[in-house]
Tab-separated table of N, CA and C in Angstrom:
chain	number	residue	atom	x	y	z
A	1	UNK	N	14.773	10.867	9.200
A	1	UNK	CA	13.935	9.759	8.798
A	1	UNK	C	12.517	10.261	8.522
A	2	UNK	N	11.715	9.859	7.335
A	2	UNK	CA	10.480	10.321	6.996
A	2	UNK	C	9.720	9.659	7.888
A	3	UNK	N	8.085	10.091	8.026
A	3	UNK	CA	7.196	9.951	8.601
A	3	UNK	C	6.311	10.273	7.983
A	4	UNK	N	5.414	8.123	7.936
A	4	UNK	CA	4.355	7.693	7.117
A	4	UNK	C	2.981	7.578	7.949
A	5	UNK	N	2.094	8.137	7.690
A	5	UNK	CA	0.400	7.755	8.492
A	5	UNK	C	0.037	7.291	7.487
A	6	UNK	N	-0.542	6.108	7.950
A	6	UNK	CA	-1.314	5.173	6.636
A	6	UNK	C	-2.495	5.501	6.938
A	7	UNK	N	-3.649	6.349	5.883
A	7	UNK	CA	-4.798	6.447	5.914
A	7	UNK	C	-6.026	5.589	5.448
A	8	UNK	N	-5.897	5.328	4.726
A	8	UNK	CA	-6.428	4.183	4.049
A	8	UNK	C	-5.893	3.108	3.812
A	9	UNK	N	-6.761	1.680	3.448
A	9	UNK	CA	-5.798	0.838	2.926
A	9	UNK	C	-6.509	-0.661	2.617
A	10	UNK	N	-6.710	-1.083	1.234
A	10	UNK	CA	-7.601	-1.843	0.680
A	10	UNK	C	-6.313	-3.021	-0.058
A	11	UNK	N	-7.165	-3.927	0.332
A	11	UNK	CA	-6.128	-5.288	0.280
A	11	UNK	C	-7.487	-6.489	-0.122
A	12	UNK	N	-6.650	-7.429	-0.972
A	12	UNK	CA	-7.801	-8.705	-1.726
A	12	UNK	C	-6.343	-9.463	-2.143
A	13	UNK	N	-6.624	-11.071	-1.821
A	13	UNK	CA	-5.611	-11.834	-2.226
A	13	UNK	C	-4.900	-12.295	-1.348
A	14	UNK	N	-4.984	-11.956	-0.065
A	14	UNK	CA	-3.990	-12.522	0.909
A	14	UNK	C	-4.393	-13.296	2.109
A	15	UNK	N	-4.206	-14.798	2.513
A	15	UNK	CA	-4.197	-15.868	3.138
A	15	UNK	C	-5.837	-15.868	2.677
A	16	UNK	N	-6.701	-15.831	3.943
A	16	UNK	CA	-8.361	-15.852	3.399
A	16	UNK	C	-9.024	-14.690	3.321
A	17	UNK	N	-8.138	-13.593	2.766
A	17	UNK	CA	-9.089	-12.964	2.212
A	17	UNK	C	-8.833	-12.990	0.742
A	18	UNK	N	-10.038	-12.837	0.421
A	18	UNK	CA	-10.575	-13.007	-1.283
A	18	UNK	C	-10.533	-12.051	-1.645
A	19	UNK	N	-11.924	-11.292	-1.757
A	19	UNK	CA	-12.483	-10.073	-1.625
A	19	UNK	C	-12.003	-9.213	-1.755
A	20	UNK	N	-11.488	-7.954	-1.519
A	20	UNK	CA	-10.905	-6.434	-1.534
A	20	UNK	C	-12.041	-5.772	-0.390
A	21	UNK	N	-11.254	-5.375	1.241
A	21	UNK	CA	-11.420	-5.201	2.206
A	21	UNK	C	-11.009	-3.898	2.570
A	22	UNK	N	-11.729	-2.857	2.758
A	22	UNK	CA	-10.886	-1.998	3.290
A	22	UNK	C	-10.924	-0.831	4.297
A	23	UNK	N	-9.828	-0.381	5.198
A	23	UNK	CA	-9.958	-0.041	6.067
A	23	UNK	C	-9.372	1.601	6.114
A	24	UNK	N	-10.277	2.437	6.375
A	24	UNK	CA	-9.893	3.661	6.614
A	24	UNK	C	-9.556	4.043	8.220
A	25	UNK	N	-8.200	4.178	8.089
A	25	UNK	CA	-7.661	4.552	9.238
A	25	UNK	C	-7.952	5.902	9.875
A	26	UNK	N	-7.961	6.846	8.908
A	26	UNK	CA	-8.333	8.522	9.429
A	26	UNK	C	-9.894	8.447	9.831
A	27	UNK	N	-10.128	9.165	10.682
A	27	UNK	CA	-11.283	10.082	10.624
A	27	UNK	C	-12.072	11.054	10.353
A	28	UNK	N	-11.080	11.657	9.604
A	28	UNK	CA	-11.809	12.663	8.755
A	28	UNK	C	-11.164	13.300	7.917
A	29	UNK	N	-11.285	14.402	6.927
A	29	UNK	CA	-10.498	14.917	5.881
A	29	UNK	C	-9.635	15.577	6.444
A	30	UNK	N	-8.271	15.398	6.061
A	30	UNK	CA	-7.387	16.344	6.184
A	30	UNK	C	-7.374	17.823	5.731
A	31	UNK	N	-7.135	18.297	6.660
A	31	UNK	CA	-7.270	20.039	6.041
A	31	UNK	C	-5.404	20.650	6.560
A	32	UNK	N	-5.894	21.133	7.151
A	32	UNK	CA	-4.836	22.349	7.662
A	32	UNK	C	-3.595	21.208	8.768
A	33	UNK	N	-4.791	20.463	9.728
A	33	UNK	CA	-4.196	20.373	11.030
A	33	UNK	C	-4.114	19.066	11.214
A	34	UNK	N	-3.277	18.232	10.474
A	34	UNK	CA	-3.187	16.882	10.477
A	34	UNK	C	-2.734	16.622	11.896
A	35	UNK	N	-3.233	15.521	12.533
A	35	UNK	CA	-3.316	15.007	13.975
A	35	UNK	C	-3.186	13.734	14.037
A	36	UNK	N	-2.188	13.207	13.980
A	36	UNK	CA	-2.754	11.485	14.377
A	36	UNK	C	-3.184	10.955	15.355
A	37	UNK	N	-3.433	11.958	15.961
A	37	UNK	CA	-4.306	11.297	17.492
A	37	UNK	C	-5.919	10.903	16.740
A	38	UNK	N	-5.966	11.535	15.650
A	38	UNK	CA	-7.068	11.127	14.991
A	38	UNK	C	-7.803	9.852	14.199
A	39	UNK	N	-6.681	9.366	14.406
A	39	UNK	CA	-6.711	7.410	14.115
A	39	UNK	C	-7.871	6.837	13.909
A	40	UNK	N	-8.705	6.697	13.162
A	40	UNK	CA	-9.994	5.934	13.746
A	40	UNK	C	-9.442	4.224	14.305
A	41	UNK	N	-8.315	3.499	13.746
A	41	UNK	CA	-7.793	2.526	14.097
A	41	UNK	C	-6.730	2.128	14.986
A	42	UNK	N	-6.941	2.020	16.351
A	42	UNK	CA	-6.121	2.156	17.288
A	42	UNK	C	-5.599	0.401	17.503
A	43	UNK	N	-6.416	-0.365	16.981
A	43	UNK	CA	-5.773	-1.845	16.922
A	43	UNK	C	-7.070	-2.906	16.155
A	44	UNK	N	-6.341	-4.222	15.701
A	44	UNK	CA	-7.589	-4.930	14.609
A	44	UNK	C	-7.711	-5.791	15.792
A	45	UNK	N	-8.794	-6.252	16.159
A	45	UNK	CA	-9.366	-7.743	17.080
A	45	UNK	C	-10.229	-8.289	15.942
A	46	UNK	N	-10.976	-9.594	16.421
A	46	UNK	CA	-11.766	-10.352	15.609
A	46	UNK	C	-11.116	-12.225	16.095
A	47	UNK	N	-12.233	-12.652	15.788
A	47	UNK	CA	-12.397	-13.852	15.940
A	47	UNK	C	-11.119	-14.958	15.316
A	48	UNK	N	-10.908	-15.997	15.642
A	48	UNK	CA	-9.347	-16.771	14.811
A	48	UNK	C	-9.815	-16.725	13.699
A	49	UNK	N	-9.205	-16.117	12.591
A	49	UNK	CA	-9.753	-17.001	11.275
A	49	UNK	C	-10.067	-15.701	10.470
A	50	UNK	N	-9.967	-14.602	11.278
A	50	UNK	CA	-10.881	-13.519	10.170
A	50	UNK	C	-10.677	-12.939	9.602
A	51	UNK	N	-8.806	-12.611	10.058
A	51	UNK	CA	-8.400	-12.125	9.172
A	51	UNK	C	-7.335	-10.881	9.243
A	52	UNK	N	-7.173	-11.197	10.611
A	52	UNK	CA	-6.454	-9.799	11.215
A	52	UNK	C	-4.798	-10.149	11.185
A	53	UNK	N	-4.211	-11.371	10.974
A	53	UNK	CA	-2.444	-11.489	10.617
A	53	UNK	C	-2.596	-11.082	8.661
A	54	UNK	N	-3.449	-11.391	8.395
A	54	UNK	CA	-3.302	-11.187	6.914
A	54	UNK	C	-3.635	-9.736	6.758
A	55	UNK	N	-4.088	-8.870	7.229
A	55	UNK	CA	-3.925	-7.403	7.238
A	55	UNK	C	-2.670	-7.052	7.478
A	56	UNK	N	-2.029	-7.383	8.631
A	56	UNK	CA	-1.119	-7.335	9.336
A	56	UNK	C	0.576	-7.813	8.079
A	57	UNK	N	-0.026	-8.405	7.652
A	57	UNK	CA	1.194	-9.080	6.580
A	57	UNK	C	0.952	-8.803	5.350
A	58	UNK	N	-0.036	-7.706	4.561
A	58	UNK	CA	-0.257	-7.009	3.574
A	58	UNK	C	0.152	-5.809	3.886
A	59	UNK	N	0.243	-5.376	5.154
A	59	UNK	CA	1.049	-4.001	5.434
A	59	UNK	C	2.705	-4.467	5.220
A	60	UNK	N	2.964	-5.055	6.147
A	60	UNK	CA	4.597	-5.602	5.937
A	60	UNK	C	5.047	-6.065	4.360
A	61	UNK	N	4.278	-6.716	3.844
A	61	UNK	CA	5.190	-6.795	2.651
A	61	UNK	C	4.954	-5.533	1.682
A	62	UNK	N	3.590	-4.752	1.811
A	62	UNK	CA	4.079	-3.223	1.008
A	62	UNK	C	5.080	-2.590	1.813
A	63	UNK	N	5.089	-2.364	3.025
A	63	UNK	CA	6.311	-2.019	3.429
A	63	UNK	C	7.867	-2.166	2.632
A	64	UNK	N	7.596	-3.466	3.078
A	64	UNK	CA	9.216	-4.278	2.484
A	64	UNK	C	9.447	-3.578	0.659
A	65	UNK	N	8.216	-3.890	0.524
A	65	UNK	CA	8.602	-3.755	-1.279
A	65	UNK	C	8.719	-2.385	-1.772
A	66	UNK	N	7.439	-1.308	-0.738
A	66	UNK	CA	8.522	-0.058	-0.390
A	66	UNK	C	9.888	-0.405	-0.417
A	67	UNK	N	10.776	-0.268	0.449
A	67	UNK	CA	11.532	-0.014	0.948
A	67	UNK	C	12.772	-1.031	0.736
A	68	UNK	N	12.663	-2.104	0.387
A	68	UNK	CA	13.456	-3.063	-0.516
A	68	UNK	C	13.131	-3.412	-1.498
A	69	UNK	N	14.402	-2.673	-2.370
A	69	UNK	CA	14.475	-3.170	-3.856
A	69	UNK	C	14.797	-4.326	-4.286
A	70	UNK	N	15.270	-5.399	-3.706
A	70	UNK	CA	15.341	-7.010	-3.701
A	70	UNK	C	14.801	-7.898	-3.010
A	71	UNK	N	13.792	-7.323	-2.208
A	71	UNK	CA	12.440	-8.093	-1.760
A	71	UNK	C	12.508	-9.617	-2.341
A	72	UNK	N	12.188	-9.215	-3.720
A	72	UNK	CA	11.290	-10.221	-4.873
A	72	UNK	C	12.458	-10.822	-5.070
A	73	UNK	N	13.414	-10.639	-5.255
A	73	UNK	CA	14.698	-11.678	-5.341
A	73	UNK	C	15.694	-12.552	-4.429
A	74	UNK	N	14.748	-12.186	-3.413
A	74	UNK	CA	15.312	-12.991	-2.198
A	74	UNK	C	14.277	-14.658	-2.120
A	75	UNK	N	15.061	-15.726	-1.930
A	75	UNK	CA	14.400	-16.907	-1.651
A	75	UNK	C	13.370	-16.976	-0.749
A	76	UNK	N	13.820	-16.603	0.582
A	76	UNK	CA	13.201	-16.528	1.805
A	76	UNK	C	11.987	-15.578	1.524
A	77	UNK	N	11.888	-14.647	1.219
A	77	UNK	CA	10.347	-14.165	0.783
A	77	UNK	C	10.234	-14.291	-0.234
A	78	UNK	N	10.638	-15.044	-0.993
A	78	UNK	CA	9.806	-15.722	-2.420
A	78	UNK	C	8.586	-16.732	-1.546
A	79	UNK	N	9.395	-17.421	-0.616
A	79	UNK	CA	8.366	-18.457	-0.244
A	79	UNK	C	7.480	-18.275	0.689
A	80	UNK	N	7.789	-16.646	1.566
A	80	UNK	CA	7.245	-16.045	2.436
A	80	UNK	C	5.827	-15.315	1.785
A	81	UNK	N	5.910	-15.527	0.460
A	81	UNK	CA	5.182	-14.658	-0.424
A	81	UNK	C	3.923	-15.744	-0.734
A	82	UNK	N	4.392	-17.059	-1.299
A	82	UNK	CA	4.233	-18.044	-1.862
A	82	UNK	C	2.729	-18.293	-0.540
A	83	UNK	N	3.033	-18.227	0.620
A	83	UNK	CA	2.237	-18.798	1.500
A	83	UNK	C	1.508	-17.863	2.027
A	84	UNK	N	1.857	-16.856	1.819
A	84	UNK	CA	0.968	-15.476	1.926
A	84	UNK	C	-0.563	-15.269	0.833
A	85	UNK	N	-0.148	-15.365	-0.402
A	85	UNK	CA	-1.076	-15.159	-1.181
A	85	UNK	C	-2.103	-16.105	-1.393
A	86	UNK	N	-3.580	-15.924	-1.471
A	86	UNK	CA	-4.678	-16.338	-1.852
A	86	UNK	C	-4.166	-17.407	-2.570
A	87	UNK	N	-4.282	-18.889	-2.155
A	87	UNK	CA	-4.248	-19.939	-3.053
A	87	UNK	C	-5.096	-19.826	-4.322
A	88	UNK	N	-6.606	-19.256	-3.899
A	88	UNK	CA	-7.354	-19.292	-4.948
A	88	UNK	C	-7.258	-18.214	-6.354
A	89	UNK	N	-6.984	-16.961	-5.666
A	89	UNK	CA	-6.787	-15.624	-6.593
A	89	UNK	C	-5.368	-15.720	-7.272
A	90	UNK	N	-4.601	-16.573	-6.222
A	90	UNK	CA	-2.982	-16.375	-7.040
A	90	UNK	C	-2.594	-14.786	-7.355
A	91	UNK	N	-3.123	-14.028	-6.351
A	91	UNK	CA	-3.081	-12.215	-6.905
A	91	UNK	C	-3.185	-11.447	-5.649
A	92	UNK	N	-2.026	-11.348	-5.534
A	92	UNK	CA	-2.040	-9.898	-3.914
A	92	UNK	C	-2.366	-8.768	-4.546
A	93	UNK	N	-3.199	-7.964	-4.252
A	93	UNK	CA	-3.493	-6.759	-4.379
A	93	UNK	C	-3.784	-5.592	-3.098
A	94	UNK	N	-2.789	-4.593	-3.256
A	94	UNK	CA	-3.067	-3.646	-2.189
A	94	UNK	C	-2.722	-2.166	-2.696
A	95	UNK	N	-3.615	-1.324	-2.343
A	95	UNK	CA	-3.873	-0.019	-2.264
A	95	UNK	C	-4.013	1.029	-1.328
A	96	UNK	N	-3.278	1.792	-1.310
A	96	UNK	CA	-3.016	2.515	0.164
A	96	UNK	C	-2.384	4.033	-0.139
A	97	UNK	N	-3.185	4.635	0.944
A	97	UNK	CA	-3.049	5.826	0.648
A	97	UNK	C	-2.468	6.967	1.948
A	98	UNK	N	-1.338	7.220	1.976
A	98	UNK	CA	-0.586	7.846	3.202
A	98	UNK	C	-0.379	8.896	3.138
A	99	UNK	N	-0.401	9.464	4.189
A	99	UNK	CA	0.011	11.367	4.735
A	99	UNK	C	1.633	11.246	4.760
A	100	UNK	N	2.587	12.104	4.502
A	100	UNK	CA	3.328	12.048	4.464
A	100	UNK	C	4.514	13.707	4.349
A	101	UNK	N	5.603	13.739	4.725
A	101	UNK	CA	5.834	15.570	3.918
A	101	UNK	C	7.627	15.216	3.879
A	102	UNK	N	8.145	16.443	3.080
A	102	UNK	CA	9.323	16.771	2.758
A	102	UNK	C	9.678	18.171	3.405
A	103	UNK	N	10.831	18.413	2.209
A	103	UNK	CA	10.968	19.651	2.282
A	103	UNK	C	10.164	20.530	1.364
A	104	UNK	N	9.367	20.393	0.652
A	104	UNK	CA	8.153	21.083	0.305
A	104	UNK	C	6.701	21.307	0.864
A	105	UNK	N	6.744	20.183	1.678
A	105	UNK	CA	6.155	20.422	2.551
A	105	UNK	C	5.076	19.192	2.873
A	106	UNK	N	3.739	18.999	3.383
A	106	UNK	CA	2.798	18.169	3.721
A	106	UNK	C	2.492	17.181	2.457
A	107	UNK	N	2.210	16.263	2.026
A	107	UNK	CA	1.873	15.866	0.752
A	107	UNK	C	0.900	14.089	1.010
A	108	UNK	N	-0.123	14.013	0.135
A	108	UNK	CA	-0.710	12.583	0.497
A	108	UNK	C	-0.373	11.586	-0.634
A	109	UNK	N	0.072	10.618	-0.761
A	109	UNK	CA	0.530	9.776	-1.751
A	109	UNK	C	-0.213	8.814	-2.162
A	110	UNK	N	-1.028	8.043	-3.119
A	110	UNK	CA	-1.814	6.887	-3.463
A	110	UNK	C	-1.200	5.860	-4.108
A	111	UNK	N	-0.667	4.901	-3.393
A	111	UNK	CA	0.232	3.600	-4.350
A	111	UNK	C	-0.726	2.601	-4.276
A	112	UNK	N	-0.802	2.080	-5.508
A	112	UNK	CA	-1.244	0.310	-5.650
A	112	UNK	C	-0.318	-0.637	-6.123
A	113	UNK	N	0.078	-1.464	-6.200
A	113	UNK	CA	0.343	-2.728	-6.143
A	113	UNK	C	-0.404	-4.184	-6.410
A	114	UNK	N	0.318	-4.810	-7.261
A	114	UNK	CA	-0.150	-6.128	-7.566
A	114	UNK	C	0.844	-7.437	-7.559
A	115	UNK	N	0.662	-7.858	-6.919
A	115	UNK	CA	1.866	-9.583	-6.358
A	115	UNK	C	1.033	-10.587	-7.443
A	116	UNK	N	1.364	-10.815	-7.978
A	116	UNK	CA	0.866	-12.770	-8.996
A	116	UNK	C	1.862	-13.504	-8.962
A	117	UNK	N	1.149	-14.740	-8.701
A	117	UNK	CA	2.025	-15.698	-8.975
A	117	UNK	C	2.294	-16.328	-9.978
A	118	UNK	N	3.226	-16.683	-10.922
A	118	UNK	CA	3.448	-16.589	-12.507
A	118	UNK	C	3.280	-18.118	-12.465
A	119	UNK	N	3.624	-18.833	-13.755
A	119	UNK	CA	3.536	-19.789	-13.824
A	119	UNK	C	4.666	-20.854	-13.835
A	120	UNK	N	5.897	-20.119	-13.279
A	120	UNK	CA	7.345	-20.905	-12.789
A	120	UNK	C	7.147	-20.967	-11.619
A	121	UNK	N	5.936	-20.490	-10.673
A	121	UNK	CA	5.695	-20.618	-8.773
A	121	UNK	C	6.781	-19.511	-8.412
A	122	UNK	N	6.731	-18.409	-9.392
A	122	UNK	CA	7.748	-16.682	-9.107
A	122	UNK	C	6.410	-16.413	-8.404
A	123	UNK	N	6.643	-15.122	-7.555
A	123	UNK	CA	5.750	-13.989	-7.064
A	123	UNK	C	6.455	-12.945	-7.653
A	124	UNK	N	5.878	-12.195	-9.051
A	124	UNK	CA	6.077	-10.816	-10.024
A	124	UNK	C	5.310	-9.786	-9.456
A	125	UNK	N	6.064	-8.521	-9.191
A	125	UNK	CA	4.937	-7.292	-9.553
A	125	UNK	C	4.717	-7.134	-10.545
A	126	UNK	N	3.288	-7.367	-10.971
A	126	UNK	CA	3.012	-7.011	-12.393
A	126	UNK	C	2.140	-5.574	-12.293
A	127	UNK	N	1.588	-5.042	-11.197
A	127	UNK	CA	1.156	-3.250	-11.443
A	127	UNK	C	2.055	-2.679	-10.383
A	128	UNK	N	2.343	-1.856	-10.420
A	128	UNK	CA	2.419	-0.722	-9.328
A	128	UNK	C	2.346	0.696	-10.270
A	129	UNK	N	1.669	1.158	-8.875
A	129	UNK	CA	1.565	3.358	-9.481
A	129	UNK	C	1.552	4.034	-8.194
A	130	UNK	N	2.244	5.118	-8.473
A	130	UNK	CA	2.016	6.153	-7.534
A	130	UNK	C	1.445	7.227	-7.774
A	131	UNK	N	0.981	8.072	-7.194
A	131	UNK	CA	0.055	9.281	-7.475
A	131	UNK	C	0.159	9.872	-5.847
A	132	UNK	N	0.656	11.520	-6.370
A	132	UNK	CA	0.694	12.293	-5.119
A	132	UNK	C	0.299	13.669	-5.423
A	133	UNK	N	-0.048	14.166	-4.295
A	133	UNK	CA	-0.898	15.373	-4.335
A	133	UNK	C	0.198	16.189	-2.974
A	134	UNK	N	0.156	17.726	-3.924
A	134	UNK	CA	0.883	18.410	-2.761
A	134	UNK	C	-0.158	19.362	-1.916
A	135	UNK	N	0.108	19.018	-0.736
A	135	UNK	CA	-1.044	20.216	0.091
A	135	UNK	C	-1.749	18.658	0.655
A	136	UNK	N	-2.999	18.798	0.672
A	136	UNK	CA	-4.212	17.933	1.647
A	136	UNK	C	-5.170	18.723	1.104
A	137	UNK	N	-5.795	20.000	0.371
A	137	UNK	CA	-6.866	19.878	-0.221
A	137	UNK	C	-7.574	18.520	-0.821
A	138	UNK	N	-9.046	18.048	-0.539
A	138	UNK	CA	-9.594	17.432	-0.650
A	138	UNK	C	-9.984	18.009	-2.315
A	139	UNK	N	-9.940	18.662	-2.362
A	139	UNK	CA	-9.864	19.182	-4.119
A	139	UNK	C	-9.075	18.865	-5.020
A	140	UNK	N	-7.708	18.738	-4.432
A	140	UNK	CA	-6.811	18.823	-5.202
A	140	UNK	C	-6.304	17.432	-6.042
A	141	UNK	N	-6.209	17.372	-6.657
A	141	UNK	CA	-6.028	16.604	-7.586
A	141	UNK	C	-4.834	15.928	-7.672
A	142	UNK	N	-4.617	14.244	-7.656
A	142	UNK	CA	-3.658	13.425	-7.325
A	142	UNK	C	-2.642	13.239	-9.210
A	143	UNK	N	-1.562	13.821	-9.036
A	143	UNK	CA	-0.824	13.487	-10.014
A	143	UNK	C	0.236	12.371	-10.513
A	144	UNK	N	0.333	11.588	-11.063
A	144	UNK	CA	1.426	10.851	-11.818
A	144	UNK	C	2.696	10.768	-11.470
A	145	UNK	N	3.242	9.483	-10.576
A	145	UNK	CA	4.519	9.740	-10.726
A	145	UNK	C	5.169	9.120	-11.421
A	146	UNK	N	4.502	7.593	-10.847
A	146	UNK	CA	4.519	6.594	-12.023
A	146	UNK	C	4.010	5.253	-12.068
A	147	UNK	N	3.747	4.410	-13.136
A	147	UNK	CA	3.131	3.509	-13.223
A	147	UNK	C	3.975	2.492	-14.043
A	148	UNK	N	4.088	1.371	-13.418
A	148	UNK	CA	4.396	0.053	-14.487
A	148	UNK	C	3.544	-0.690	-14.387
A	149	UNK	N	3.847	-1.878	-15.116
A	149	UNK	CA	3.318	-2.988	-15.380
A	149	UNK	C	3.987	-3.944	-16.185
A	150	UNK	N	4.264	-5.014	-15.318
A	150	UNK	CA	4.829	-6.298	-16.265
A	150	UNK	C	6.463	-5.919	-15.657
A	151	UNK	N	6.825	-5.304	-15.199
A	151	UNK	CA	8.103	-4.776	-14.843
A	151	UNK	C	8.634	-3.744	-15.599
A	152	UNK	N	7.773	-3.391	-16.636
A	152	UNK	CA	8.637	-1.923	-17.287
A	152	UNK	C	7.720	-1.036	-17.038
A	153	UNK	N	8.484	0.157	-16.900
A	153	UNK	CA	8.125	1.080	-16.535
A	153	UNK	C	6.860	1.518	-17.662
A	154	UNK	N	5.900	2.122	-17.645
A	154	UNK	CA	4.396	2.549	-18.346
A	154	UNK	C	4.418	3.929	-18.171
A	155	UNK	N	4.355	4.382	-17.568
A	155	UNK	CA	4.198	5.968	-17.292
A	155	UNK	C	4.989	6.770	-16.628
A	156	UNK	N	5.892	7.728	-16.866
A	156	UNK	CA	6.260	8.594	-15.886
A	156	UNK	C	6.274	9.948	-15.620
A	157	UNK	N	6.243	11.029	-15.068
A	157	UNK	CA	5.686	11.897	-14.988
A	157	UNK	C	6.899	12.518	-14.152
A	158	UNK	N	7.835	13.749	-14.961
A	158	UNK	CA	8.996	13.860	-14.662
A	158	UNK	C	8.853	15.332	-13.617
């Protein structure tokens, strides 16, 4: 089973948040000796209202949409979606950026994502992209894996 550290992670559109919020989980650049004892985020507190289940449920549904390919075609989180997203923006947006490795070895990945709500009351991905970099040089340069939009595929990078 792989193993994800979420380092970053910028979210706008979901319950009351508006805005684009975001929270860097690491503490410092990755080099050589990745550590997750290095967390700068060991748990969210804050006042009722501020905003800490809607962090909490912008991680879970990139999760899900990671990791389930019929997410979006299921009823039950159609409407799970429906009550999730910014009444006002009508637009989940999240961006996140994770440590991660294979059998090639260490690698950091940058996905975004975009949830709208169309005008039949659907929740569509209309962006997603990925971009990964092999190694953890802070130099190194994040490449193409792929990008859609609208549901067809836009870019891919073989």
């Amino acid at each position: 089973m792989e193993t994800y550290y979420l380092l970053n992670l910028r979210i706008s559109g979901i319950k009351n948040i508006e805005n684009t919020i975001e929270i860097p989980f690491y503490k410092k650049t990755i080099k050589n000796d990745f550590d997750p004892e290095q967390y700068r985020v060991k748990g969210i507190y804050g006042e009722n209202g501020s905003g800490k289940t809607a962090i909490m449920m912008a991680v879970r549904i990139l999760t899900r949409i990671l990791l389930d390919r019929n997410y979006l075609s299921d009823s039950v989180n159609q409407r799970l979606l429906l009550e999730s997203i910014n009444k006002k923006t009508r637009r989940l947006s999240v961006d996140a950026t994770y440590y991660t490795f294979d059998f090639i070895g260490p690698f950091i990945c940058h996905y975004q994502m975009v949830l709208e709500i169309g005008n039949d009351g659907r929740v569509c991905l209309t962006k997603e992209k990925l971009e990964r970099k092999i190694g953890h040089n802070s130099q190194t340069p994040y490449v193409l894996v792929f990008e859609a939009r609208d549901g067809s595929l836009f870019r891919f990078n073989k």
